[in-house]
Short mmCIF file of N, CA and C in Angstrom, two decimals:
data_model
loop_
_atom_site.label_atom_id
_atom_site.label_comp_id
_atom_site.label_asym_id
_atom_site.label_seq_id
_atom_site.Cartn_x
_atom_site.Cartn_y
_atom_site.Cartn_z
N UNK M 1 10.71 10.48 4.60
CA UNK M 1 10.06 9.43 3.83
C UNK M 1 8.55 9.64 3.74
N UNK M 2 8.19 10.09 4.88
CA UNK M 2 6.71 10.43 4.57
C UNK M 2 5.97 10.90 3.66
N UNK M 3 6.89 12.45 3.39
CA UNK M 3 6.66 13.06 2.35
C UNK M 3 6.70 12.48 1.09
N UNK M 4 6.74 11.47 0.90
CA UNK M 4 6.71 10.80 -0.24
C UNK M 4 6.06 9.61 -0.60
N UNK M 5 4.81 9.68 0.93
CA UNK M 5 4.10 8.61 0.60
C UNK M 5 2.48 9.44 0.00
N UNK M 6 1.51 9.05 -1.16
CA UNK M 6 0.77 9.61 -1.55
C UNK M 6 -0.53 8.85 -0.82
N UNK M 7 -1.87 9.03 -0.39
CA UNK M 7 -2.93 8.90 0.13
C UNK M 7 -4.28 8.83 -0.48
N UNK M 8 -4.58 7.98 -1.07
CA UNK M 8 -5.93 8.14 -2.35
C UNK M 8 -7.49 7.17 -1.12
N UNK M 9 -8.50 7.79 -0.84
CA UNK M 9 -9.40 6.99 -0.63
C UNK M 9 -10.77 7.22 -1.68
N UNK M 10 -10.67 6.22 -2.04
CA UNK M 10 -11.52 5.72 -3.23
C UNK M 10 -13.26 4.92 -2.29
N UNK M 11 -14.16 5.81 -2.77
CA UNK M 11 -15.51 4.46 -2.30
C UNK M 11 -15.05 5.02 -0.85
N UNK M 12 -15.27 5.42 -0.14
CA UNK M 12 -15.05 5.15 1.33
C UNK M 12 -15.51 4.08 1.84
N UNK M 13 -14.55 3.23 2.52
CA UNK M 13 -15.28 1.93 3.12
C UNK M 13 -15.77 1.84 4.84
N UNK M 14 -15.42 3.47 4.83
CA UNK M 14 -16.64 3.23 5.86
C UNK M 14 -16.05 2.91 7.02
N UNK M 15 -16.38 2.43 8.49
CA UNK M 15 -16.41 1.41 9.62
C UNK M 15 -15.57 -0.15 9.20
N UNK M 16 -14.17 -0.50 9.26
CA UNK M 16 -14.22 -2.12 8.94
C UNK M 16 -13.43 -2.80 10.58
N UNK M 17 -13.89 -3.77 10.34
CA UNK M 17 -13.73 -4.93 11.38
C UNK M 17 -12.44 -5.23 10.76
N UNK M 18 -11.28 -5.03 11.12
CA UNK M 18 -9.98 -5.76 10.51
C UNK M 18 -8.65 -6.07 11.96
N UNK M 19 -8.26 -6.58 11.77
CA UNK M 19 -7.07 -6.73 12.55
C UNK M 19 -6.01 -5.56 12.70
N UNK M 20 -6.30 -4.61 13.33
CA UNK M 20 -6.06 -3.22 13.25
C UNK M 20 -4.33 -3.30 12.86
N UNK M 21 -3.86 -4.10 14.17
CA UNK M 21 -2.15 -3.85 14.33
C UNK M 21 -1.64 -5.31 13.11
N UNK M 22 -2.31 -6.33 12.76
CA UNK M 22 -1.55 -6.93 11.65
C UNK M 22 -1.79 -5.98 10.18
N UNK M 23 -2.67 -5.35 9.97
CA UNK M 23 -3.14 -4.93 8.65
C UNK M 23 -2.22 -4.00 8.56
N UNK M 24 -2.01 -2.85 9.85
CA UNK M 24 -0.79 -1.32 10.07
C UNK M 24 0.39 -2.00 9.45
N UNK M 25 0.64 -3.52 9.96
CA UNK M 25 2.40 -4.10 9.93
C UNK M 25 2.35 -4.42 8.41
N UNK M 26 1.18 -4.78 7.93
CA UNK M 26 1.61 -5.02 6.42
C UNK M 26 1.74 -4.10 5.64
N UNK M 27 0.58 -3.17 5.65
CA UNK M 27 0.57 -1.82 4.88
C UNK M 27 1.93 -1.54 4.95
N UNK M 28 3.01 -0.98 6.31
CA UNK M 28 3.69 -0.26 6.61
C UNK M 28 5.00 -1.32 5.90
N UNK M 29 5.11 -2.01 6.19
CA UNK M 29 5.81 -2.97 5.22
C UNK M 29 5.71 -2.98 3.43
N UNK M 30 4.87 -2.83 3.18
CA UNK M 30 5.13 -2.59 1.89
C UNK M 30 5.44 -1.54 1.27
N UNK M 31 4.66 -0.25 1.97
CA UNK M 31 5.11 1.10 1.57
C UNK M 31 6.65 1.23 1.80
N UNK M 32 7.44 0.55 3.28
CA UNK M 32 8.87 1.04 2.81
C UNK M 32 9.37 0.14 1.85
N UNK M 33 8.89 -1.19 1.56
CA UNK M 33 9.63 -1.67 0.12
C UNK M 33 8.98 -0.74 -0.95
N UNK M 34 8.41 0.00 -1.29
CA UNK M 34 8.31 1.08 -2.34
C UNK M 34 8.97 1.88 -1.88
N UNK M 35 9.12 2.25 -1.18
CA UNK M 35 10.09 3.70 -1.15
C UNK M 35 11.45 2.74 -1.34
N UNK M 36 11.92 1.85 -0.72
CA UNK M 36 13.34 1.28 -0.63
C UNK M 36 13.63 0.94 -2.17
N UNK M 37 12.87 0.57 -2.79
CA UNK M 37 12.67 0.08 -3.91
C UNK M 37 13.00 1.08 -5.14
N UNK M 38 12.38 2.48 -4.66
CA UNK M 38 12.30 3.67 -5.85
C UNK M 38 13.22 4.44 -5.45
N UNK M 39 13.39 5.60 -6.41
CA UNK M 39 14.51 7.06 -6.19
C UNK M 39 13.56 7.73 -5.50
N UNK M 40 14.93 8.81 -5.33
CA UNK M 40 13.98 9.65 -3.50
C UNK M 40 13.29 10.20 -4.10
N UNK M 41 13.63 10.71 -5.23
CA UNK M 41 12.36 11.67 -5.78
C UNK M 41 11.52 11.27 -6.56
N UNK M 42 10.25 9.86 -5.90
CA UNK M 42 9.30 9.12 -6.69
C UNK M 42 8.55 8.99 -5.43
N UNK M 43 7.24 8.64 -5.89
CA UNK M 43 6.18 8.93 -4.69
C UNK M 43 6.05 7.47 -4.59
N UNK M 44 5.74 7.02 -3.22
CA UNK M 44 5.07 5.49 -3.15
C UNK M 44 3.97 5.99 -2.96
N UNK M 45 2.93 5.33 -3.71
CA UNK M 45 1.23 5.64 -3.68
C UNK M 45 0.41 4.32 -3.16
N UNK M 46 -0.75 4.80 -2.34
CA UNK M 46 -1.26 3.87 -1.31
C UNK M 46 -3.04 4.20 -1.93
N UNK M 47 -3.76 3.63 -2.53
CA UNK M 47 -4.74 3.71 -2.60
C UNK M 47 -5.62 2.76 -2.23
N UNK M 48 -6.86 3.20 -1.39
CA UNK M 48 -7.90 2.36 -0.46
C UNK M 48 -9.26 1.90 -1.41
N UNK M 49 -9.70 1.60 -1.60
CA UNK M 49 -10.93 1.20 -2.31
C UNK M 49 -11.84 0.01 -1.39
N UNK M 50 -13.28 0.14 -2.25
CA UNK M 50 -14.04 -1.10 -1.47
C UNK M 50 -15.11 -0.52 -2.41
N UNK M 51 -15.74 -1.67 -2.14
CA UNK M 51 -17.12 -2.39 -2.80
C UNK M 51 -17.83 -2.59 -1.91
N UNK M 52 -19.23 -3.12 -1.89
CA UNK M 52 -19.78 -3.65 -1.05
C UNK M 52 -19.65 -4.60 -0.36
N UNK M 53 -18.24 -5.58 -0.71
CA UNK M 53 -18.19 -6.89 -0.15
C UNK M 53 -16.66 -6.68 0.20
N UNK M 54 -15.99 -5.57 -0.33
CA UNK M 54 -14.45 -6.00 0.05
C UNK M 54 -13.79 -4.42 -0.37
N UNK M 55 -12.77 -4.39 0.70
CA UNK M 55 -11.33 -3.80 0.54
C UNK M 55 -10.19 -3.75 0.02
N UNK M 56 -10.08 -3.04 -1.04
CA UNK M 56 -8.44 -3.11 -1.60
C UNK M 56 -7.76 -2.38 -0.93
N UNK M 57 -6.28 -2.54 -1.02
CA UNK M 57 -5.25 -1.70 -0.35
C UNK M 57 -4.37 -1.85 -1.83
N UNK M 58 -4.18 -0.90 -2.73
CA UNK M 58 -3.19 -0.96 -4.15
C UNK M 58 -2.09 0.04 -3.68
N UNK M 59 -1.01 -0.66 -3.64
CA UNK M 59 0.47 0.47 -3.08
C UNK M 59 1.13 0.14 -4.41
N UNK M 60 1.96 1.45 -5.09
CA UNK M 60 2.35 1.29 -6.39
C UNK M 60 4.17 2.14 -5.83
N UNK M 61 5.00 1.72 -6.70
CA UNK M 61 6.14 2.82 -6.82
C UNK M 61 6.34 2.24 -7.96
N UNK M 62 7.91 3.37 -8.09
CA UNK M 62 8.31 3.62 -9.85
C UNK M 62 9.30 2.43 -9.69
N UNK M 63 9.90 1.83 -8.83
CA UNK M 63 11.18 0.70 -8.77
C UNK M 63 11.22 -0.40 -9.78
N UNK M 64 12.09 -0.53 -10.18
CA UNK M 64 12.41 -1.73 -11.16
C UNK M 64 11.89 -3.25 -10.76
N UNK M 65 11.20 -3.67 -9.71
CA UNK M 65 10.81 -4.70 -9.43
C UNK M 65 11.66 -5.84 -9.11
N UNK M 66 11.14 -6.50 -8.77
CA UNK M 66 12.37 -7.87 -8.22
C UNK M 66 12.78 -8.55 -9.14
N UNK M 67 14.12 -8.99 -9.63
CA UNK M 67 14.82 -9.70 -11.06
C UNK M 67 14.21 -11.15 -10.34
N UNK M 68 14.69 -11.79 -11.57
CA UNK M 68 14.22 -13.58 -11.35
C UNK M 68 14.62 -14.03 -10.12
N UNK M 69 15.56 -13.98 -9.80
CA UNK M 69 16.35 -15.20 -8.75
C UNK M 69 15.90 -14.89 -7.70
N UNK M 70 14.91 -13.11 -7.20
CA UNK M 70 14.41 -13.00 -6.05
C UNK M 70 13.03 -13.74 -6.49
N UNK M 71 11.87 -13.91 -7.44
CA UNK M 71 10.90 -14.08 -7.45
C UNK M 71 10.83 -16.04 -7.41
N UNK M 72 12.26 -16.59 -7.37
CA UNK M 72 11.91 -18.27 -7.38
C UNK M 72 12.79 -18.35 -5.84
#
């Protein structure tokens, strides 16, 4: 599965003050719903960004997304 996760750091943000082990559990949580989500042979992509005031974390895959009855 690894091999199929992609790694983009955008802006380096540097030194951050974050909640080391809740931020790991979410990241790591969403990347396997992209992989669970997509075919084996589609990359889940994880890109880092920041500004001067803030951090993105943008995780993308190719998966069809959640139908209605999961999103209500």
């Amino acid at each position: 599965c690894q091999d199929r996760v992609q790694i983009a750091v955008r802006n380096d943000p540097g030194r951050l003050y974050l909640p080391v082990e809740s931020v790991a559990q979410a990241l790591a949580t969403l990347v396997k719903n992209g992989i669970d989500a997509s075919s084996a042979d589609s990359p889940v992509k994880l890109e880092i960004s920041s500004t001067d005031d803030f951090v993105a974390f943008d995780i993308s895959d190719s998966g069809s997304g959640m139908d209605n009855a999961t999103l209500r």
